[in-house]
Short mmCIF file of C-alpha atoms in Angstrom, two decimals:
data_model
loop_
_atom_site.label_atom_id
_atom_site.label_comp_id
_atom_site.label_asym_id
_atom_site.label_seq_id
_atom_site.Cartn_x
_atom_site.Cartn_y
_atom_site.Cartn_z
CA TYR D 1 213.05 -37.13 -54.60
CA LYS D 2 215.64 -39.15 -56.45
CA LYS D 3 219.38 -39.59 -56.11
CA GLU D 4 221.31 -37.78 -58.84
CA THR D 5 223.80 -39.45 -61.15
CA SER D 6 225.71 -36.20 -61.70
CA TRP D 7 225.69 -33.37 -59.18
CA GLY D 8 223.15 -30.69 -59.99
CA VAL D 9 221.77 -32.49 -63.08
CA ALA D 10 218.12 -33.58 -63.06
CA PRO D 11 217.87 -37.38 -63.04
CA GLY D 12 215.29 -39.20 -65.10
CA ALA D 13 211.70 -38.43 -64.18
CA THR D 14 210.88 -42.08 -63.47
CA SER D 15 211.63 -43.94 -60.24
CA GLY D 16 211.16 -40.93 -58.00
CA LYS D 17 210.16 -41.61 -54.39
CA GLU D 18 207.58 -39.91 -52.23
CA LEU D 19 208.83 -38.68 -48.86
CA SER D 20 206.07 -38.51 -46.26
CA ARG D 21 206.58 -35.68 -43.83
CA VAL D 22 205.44 -33.77 -40.80
CA THR D 23 206.78 -30.64 -42.44
CA GLY D 24 208.96 -30.30 -45.52
CA MET D 25 209.80 -27.44 -47.81
CA GLY D 26 212.37 -26.45 -50.39
CA ASN D 27 213.42 -22.86 -50.99
CA LEU D 28 215.73 -20.84 -53.18
CA THR D 29 218.20 -18.82 -51.12
CA LYS D 30 220.18 -15.85 -52.40
CA THR D 31 222.87 -13.65 -50.95
CA THR D 32 222.28 -9.93 -51.35
CA TYR D 33 224.47 -6.84 -51.22
CA GLN D 34 224.02 -3.11 -51.58
CA SER D 35 225.94 -0.06 -52.67
CA ALA D 36 228.24 1.48 -50.09
CA GLU D 37 228.55 4.83 -51.88
CA ILE D 38 227.54 7.94 -50.01
CA ASP D 39 224.83 9.78 -51.93
CA LYS D 40 223.66 13.34 -51.42
CA SER D 41 220.08 12.06 -51.35
CA GLN D 42 220.99 10.19 -48.15
CA GLN D 43 219.56 6.99 -49.65
CA ILE D 44 220.82 3.67 -50.98
CA ARG D 45 221.43 3.85 -54.73
CA GLY D 46 221.99 0.21 -55.55
CA PHE D 47 220.90 -3.25 -54.35
CA ARG D 48 221.80 -6.60 -56.03
CA HIS D 49 221.28 -10.32 -55.76
CA GLY D 50 224.38 -12.49 -55.49
CA SER D 51 224.99 -16.23 -55.58
CA ARG D 52 222.08 -18.63 -55.24
CA THR D 53 221.71 -22.02 -53.60
CA SER D 54 218.82 -24.31 -52.79
CA ALA D 55 217.82 -25.43 -49.32
CA VAL D 56 215.48 -28.26 -48.34
CA ALA D 57 214.34 -28.72 -44.74
CA PHE D 58 212.46 -31.85 -43.68
CA ASN D 59 210.86 -33.06 -40.46
CA GLY D 60 209.41 -36.55 -40.33
CA GLU D 61 208.71 -39.59 -38.20
CA LEU D 62 211.24 -42.39 -37.91
CA ALA D 63 210.49 -45.71 -39.60
CA ALA D 64 212.60 -48.57 -40.88
CA GLY D 65 213.17 -48.42 -44.63
CA LYS D 66 212.02 -44.83 -45.00
CA TYR D 67 215.39 -43.06 -44.85
CA VAL D 68 217.74 -45.71 -46.25
CA ASP D 69 219.06 -43.38 -48.99
CA PHE D 70 219.80 -40.67 -46.45
CA TRP D 71 221.49 -43.01 -43.94
CA ALA D 72 223.93 -43.92 -46.73
CA ALA D 73 224.46 -40.26 -47.60
CA ALA D 74 225.21 -39.44 -43.96
CA ALA D 75 227.76 -42.25 -43.69
CA ARG D 76 229.25 -41.49 -47.13
CA ALA D 77 229.05 -45.18 -47.95
CA GLY D 78 226.55 -47.62 -49.42
CA PHE D 79 225.10 -50.39 -47.28
CA SER D 80 227.42 -53.36 -46.86
CA THR D 81 226.48 -56.94 -47.57
CA ALA D 82 224.84 -58.42 -44.48
CA PRO D 83 227.26 -60.77 -42.68
CA THR D 84 226.25 -64.37 -42.03
CA THR D 85 227.79 -67.32 -40.25
CA GLY D 86 226.62 -69.73 -42.88
CA SER D 87 225.24 -73.05 -41.71
CA LEU D 88 227.04 -74.26 -38.56
CA THR D 89 226.59 -77.22 -36.22
CA ASN D 90 229.11 -76.14 -33.61
CA ILE D 91 227.05 -73.37 -31.89
CA THR D 92 226.01 -73.71 -28.25
CA ALA D 93 223.27 -71.45 -26.89
CA SER D 94 223.24 -70.41 -23.23
CA ALA D 95 220.84 -68.41 -21.08
CA THR D 96 223.83 -66.57 -19.56
CA ALA D 97 226.66 -64.65 -21.22
CA PRO D 98 228.27 -65.44 -23.57
CA HIS D 99 224.99 -66.52 -25.12
CA PHE D 100 226.24 -68.08 -28.35
CA VAL D 101 229.57 -69.93 -28.41
CA ARG D 102 231.11 -71.61 -31.43
CA ALA D 103 233.75 -74.31 -31.24
CA ALA D 104 235.63 -73.06 -34.31
CA GLY D 105 235.60 -70.22 -36.81
CA SER D 106 235.13 -66.53 -36.08
CA PHE D 107 232.11 -64.26 -35.74
CA ILE D 108 234.43 -61.31 -36.36
CA THR D 109 235.81 -62.78 -39.59
CA ASP D 110 232.21 -63.39 -40.65
CA GLY D 111 231.72 -59.62 -40.40
CA PHE D 112 229.72 -59.15 -37.19
CA ARG D 113 230.46 -56.25 -34.85
CA VAL D 114 229.28 -55.03 -31.45
CA GLY D 115 226.11 -53.02 -31.99
CA ASP D 116 224.79 -55.18 -34.85
CA VAL D 117 221.32 -56.70 -34.71
CA MET D 118 221.16 -60.28 -35.98
CA ARG D 119 218.80 -63.26 -36.11
CA TRP D 120 219.24 -67.02 -35.93
CA SER D 121 217.48 -69.77 -37.81
CA GLY D 122 217.64 -73.54 -37.47
CA TRP D 123 217.35 -74.04 -33.71
CA THR D 124 215.27 -77.07 -32.77
CA SER D 125 213.26 -77.83 -29.63
CA PRO D 126 213.52 -76.68 -26.91
CA ALA D 127 215.33 -73.63 -28.38
CA THR D 128 213.02 -72.76 -31.28
CA ALA D 129 212.32 -69.41 -29.56
CA ASN D 130 215.88 -68.39 -30.52
CA ASN D 131 214.81 -68.38 -34.19
CA ALA D 132 213.59 -65.25 -36.01
CA LYS D 133 214.36 -63.02 -33.03
CA ASN D 134 216.24 -59.72 -33.04
CA PHE D 135 219.41 -60.00 -30.95
CA LEU D 136 221.59 -56.94 -30.35
CA ILE D 137 225.26 -57.88 -29.99
CA THR D 138 226.69 -56.35 -26.79
CA ALA D 139 230.08 -58.11 -26.68
CA LEU D 140 231.96 -60.16 -29.23
CA THR D 141 235.08 -62.27 -29.66
CA ALA D 142 235.96 -64.70 -32.40
CA THR D 143 234.02 -67.52 -30.72
CA ASN D 144 231.78 -65.81 -28.14
CA MET D 145 228.73 -63.63 -28.81
CA THR D 146 226.85 -61.88 -26.02
CA VAL D 147 223.46 -60.46 -26.91
CA VAL D 148 220.27 -58.89 -25.61
CA ALA D 149 216.93 -59.58 -27.30
CA LEU D 150 215.15 -56.44 -28.48
CA ASP D 151 211.84 -57.84 -27.22
CA GLY D 152 213.28 -58.39 -23.73
CA SER D 153 213.12 -62.18 -23.78
CA ALA D 154 215.88 -64.59 -22.73
CA VAL D 155 218.07 -66.84 -24.85
CA VAL D 156 217.02 -70.49 -24.57
CA ALA D 157 219.87 -72.86 -23.80
CA LYS D 158 220.70 -75.62 -26.29
CA ALA D 159 223.71 -77.86 -26.84
CA SER D 160 225.53 -77.73 -30.16
CA GLY D 161 224.47 -80.04 -32.98
CA ASP D 162 221.64 -78.10 -34.60
CA SER D 163 222.39 -76.75 -38.07
CA VAL D 164 221.92 -73.05 -37.39
CA THR D 165 222.65 -69.85 -39.31
CA GLY D 166 223.15 -66.37 -37.88
CA THR D 167 222.52 -63.41 -40.19
CA MET D 168 222.44 -59.65 -39.80
CA GLN D 169 218.94 -58.40 -40.47
CA GLY D 170 218.82 -55.77 -43.21
CA LYS D 171 222.13 -54.00 -43.78
CA ARG D 172 224.56 -51.63 -42.08
CA THR D 173 226.30 -48.49 -43.30
CA SER D 174 229.18 -46.73 -41.54
CA VAL D 175 231.74 -44.04 -42.33
CA PRO D 176 234.63 -45.77 -44.14
CA ALA D 177 238.34 -44.97 -43.88
CA THR D 178 238.56 -44.56 -47.67
CA GLY D 179 236.34 -44.73 -50.75
CA HIS D 180 233.72 -42.25 -49.60
CA THR D 181 230.61 -41.68 -51.68
CA ASP D 182 229.26 -38.18 -52.40
CA ASP D 183 225.50 -38.56 -52.80
CA SER D 184 223.28 -35.72 -53.96
CA PHE D 185 219.52 -35.61 -54.48
CA TYR D 186 216.95 -33.91 -56.69
CA PHE D 187 213.84 -32.82 -54.77
CA GLU D 188 210.49 -31.65 -56.10
CA ASP D 189 207.72 -29.82 -54.27
CA TRP D 190 204.59 -30.31 -56.36
CA TYR D 191 201.64 -28.02 -55.59
CA ALA D 192 198.80 -29.80 -57.39
CA ASP D 193 196.15 -27.23 -56.49
CA ILE D 194 197.94 -24.42 -58.32
CA THR D 195 199.90 -26.64 -60.77
CA GLN D 196 203.28 -25.35 -59.69
CA SER D 197 206.49 -27.37 -59.47
CA GLU D 198 209.61 -26.29 -57.63
CA GLN D 199 212.64 -28.50 -58.21
CA PHE D 200 215.81 -28.34 -56.16
CA SER D 201 219.00 -29.70 -57.67
CA GLY D 202 222.35 -30.79 -56.26
CA CYS D 203 221.02 -31.24 -52.72
CA LYS D 204 223.51 -32.82 -50.34
CA LEU D 205 222.65 -33.83 -46.81
CA GLN D 206 223.87 -31.08 -44.52
CA ASN D 207 222.80 -32.59 -41.22
CA LEU D 208 220.29 -34.96 -39.71
CA ALA D 209 218.97 -35.17 -36.18
CA VAL D 210 217.12 -38.03 -34.48
CA ASN D 211 215.10 -37.48 -31.32
CA LEU D 212 213.86 -40.37 -29.16
CA ALA D 213 211.47 -39.80 -26.29
CA PRO D 214 209.86 -42.51 -24.11
CA ASN D 215 206.20 -41.82 -24.95
CA ALA D 216 206.33 -40.35 -28.42
CA ILE D 217 207.02 -41.36 -31.99
CA ALA D 218 210.71 -40.93 -32.79
CA THR D 219 211.42 -38.02 -35.12
CA MET D 220 213.93 -37.34 -37.86
CA ASN D 221 214.97 -33.86 -39.03
CA MET D 222 217.13 -33.28 -42.11
CA ASN D 223 218.57 -30.25 -43.88
CA PHE D 224 220.01 -30.24 -47.40
CA LEU D 225 222.18 -27.68 -49.19
CA GLY D 226 221.99 -27.64 -52.97
CA LYS D 227 222.78 -25.90 -56.21
CA ASP D 228 219.67 -24.20 -57.57
CA MET D 229 215.89 -24.16 -58.01
CA VAL D 230 213.96 -24.73 -61.25
CA THR D 231 210.25 -23.92 -61.56
CA GLY D 232 207.55 -25.29 -63.84
CA SER D 233 203.81 -25.76 -64.25
CA SER D 234 203.83 -29.55 -64.58
CA GLN D 235 204.92 -32.30 -62.22
CA TYR D 236 208.45 -33.57 -62.90
CA PHE D 237 208.27 -36.88 -60.99
CA THR D 238 204.98 -37.98 -62.53
CA THR D 239 204.72 -41.44 -60.94
CA PRO D 240 206.66 -41.35 -57.65
CA ALA D 241 206.65 -44.57 -55.65
CA ALA D 242 205.23 -44.71 -52.15
CA PRO D 243 207.94 -45.25 -49.52
CA THR D 244 208.75 -48.74 -48.30
CA GLN D 245 208.61 -48.37 -44.56
CA SER D 246 207.70 -50.05 -41.30
CA GLU D 247 205.33 -48.85 -38.64
CA ARG D 248 206.64 -45.76 -36.84
CA LEU D 249 209.38 -46.28 -34.25
CA ALA D 250 209.11 -45.13 -30.64
CA GLY D 251 211.60 -44.76 -27.83
CA VAL D 252 209.80 -47.27 -25.57
CA ASN D 253 210.37 -50.15 -28.01
CA GLY D 254 213.96 -51.31 -28.18
CA VAL D 255 217.24 -51.40 -26.29
CA VAL D 256 219.78 -48.76 -25.28
CA LEU D 257 223.36 -49.61 -24.36
CA LEU D 258 225.50 -47.13 -22.44
CA ALA D 259 229.16 -48.04 -21.95
CA GLY D 260 228.46 -51.58 -23.19
CA ALA D 261 225.66 -52.37 -20.74
CA GLN D 262 221.92 -52.30 -21.23
CA SER D 263 220.36 -49.29 -19.53
CA LEU D 264 216.78 -49.30 -18.30
CA VAL D 265 216.91 -45.76 -16.91
CA VAL D 266 217.31 -43.68 -20.08
CA THR D 267 214.64 -40.97 -20.18
CA GLY D 268 215.56 -39.58 -23.59
CA MET D 269 218.16 -39.62 -26.34
CA ASN D 270 218.98 -37.47 -29.33
CA PHE D 271 221.89 -37.13 -31.70
CA THR D 272 222.99 -35.10 -34.71
CA ILE D 273 225.18 -36.07 -37.65
CA ASP D 274 226.71 -33.07 -39.39
CA GLU D 275 228.41 -33.22 -42.78
CA GLN D 276 230.11 -29.79 -42.46
CA LEU D 277 229.05 -28.58 -45.91
CA THR D 278 230.22 -25.38 -47.58
CA ALA D 279 229.19 -23.78 -50.88
CA PRO D 280 231.65 -20.92 -51.59
CA PRO D 281 230.64 -18.46 -54.33
CA VAL D 282 232.81 -17.69 -57.36
CA VAL D 283 233.31 -14.75 -59.69
CA GLY D 284 231.46 -14.97 -63.02
CA SER D 285 228.54 -17.16 -61.95
CA ASN D 286 225.57 -16.69 -59.66
CA VAL D 287 225.41 -20.48 -59.09
CA VAL D 288 227.98 -22.18 -56.87
CA PRO D 289 230.17 -24.69 -58.76
CA ALA D 290 230.10 -27.31 -56.01
CA VAL D 291 228.99 -28.14 -52.50
CA PHE D 292 231.99 -29.34 -50.51
CA ARG D 293 232.01 -31.68 -47.53
CA GLY D 294 234.11 -31.37 -44.41
CA ARG D 295 234.39 -34.00 -41.70
CA ALA D 296 231.49 -36.26 -40.82
CA THR D 297 230.82 -35.45 -37.16
CA ALA D 298 228.38 -36.93 -34.67
CA SER D 299 227.29 -35.76 -31.25
CA GLY D 300 224.30 -36.30 -29.02
CA GLN D 301 222.81 -36.37 -25.58
CA ALA D 302 221.26 -38.95 -23.30
CA THR D 303 219.29 -38.26 -20.15
CA VAL D 304 219.32 -40.98 -17.49
CA TYR D 305 218.24 -41.45 -13.91
CA PHE D 306 221.14 -41.07 -11.48
CA GLU D 307 221.10 -44.57 -9.97
CA ASP D 308 224.82 -45.28 -9.57
CA ALA D 309 228.28 -43.90 -10.33
CA ALA D 310 229.02 -45.87 -13.50
CA VAL D 311 228.08 -43.32 -16.16
CA ARG D 312 229.17 -40.31 -14.11
CA ASP D 313 232.60 -41.84 -13.55
CA ALA D 314 233.00 -42.34 -17.30
CA LEU D 315 233.01 -38.54 -17.46
CA VAL D 316 235.26 -38.14 -14.41
CA ASN D 317 237.85 -40.56 -15.78
CA GLU D 318 237.52 -39.45 -19.45
CA ASP D 319 236.69 -43.02 -20.40
CA VAL D 320 236.01 -44.00 -23.99
CA VAL D 321 232.63 -45.74 -24.04
CA SER D 322 229.97 -46.72 -26.57
CA VAL D 323 226.40 -45.55 -27.09
CA VAL D 324 224.06 -47.89 -28.97
CA GLY D 325 220.31 -47.69 -29.52
CA ALA D 326 218.12 -50.12 -31.44
CA PHE D 327 214.44 -49.20 -31.79
CA THR D 328 211.66 -51.39 -33.12
CA ALA D 329 208.33 -50.93 -34.87
CA SER D 330 206.48 -53.26 -32.47
CA ASN D 331 206.96 -55.68 -29.58
CA ALA D 332 207.29 -58.66 -31.94
CA ALA D 333 210.46 -60.73 -31.69
CA ASP D 334 211.21 -60.11 -35.37
CA ALA D 335 209.98 -56.50 -35.57
CA ASP D 336 211.52 -54.12 -38.08
CA PHE D 337 214.03 -51.72 -36.52
CA VAL D 338 216.68 -49.07 -36.97
CA ALA D 339 219.86 -49.31 -34.88
CA PHE D 340 222.34 -46.49 -34.21
CA ASN D 341 225.86 -47.35 -33.08
CA PHE D 342 228.44 -44.89 -31.77
CA PRO D 343 231.26 -47.26 -30.79
CA ASN D 344 233.69 -44.61 -29.54
CA VAL D 345 232.40 -41.65 -27.54
CA LYS D 346 233.34 -39.46 -24.61
CA PHE D 347 230.85 -37.69 -22.38
CA ARG D 348 231.22 -33.91 -22.15
CA GLY D 349 229.20 -33.43 -18.98
CA ALA D 350 226.92 -35.06 -16.41
CA SER D 351 224.78 -32.28 -14.97
CA LYS D 352 221.89 -33.21 -12.68
CA ASP D 353 218.50 -31.67 -12.04
CA ASP D 354 216.90 -31.19 -8.63
CA GLY D 355 213.42 -31.34 -7.20
CA GLU D 356 210.90 -33.76 -5.77
CA VAL D 357 211.46 -36.25 -8.58
CA GLY D 358 214.02 -38.84 -9.56
CA ILE D 359 217.31 -37.11 -10.25
CA ILE D 360 218.16 -37.09 -13.95
CA GLN D 361 221.67 -36.72 -15.39
CA THR D 362 222.14 -35.03 -18.74
CA LEU D 363 225.02 -36.61 -20.64
CA PRO D 364 226.14 -34.80 -23.81
CA PHE D 365 228.59 -36.85 -25.86
CA THR D 366 230.85 -36.56 -28.89
CA ALA D 367 231.62 -39.51 -31.15
CA PHE D 368 234.90 -40.02 -32.99
CA ARG D 369 236.76 -42.71 -34.89
CA PRO D 370 238.61 -45.17 -32.64
CA SER D 371 242.38 -44.72 -32.50
CA THR D 372 242.65 -48.46 -31.89
CA VAL D 373 239.92 -50.98 -32.57
CA GLY D 374 239.16 -53.51 -29.87
CA THR D 375 237.72 -56.97 -30.30
CA GLY D 376 234.63 -56.87 -32.44
CA VAL D 377 234.40 -53.05 -32.38
CA LEU D 378 233.48 -51.21 -35.55
CA ASP D 379 236.19 -48.92 -36.96
CA SER D 380 233.97 -45.90 -37.62
CA THR D 381 232.54 -42.81 -35.93
CA PHE D 382 229.01 -44.18 -36.32
CA ALA D 383 227.01 -46.91 -37.97
CA ILE D 384 223.33 -47.18 -38.87
CA GLN D 385 221.56 -50.49 -39.47
CA ASP D 386 218.11 -50.62 -41.06
CA SER D 387 216.18 -53.88 -41.13
CA LEU D 388 214.57 -52.94 -44.48
CA ALA D 389 217.77 -51.90 -46.24
CA VAL D 390 218.38 -54.09 -49.27
#
């Protein structure tokens, strides 16, 4: 595949990218219609093809770096420059919250937000373990940063004086208030054994779904709606590049935050981002002139053990809470990761199962843009951070 420069126009044949899959297939789709006239033969006298579109469906395994182009398409924005504190000597590290405190300046002005994953460098003994470690920000003010390490380790206390730098790892994309992008892609299915090429133009991301289970590789499903299909007997993307990607991600490696607090009782999580695409037909052409976007919506579901009233009461009281998940490629302190941040959600239910097992609550949620933005909270329906985004 390759991102198009102009919608529906084949990009150059160089710099295509392979997309490893579990399943993946493009197809031409056509509307059809038939004659409504009553005929004395008691049979249909006419049948026609109408407008045509292309459709690409993809199922794959989640890895950092692999889906960077599609994260940006979902958010309708390119990846932002990674925020950094720059070199500071006024940072104190503490084993208890807030874990990193600065005497002056502002983490928020630097560009950090709750739900970001960042790393420090420059800590000296005895706090060298704070270096090159993924920290998920759970609470943030101008001078105070509270974190949880993705590898489960603790922050090592250290007085200020070290020249340290905090930097977001990789980059983050989120739905902006203005200036939205409108990415489209050109896909090719190349069947080398029968020398057949099927090329699908003008493909816009229709929806994506991520599923995270505790003892399974995380999966990613995507659907694209496009303009048309072109066929050929030679490969269009002749030298596609292998994907840059981490080891596969799994639900057991990482951190989940529900309502701002780390949860160790989540038994599963999934979410869907839907771009609300439409491709209305027109008179005089069997190819649609455009694929239009509606709102960018996000919804999901978490299943958790029923261990206290906190999450249930968020439903009862119609509280606005956050859902954040950061998942890593290994147990290493500096493992590659993908983080998903829904800073403003409401639960739609909290049904419970029954039986001779731990009771599990099912918590469907809907995300939406904050009406007011609190301290250090991202002003967007969702954000995605990928450690290999450049």
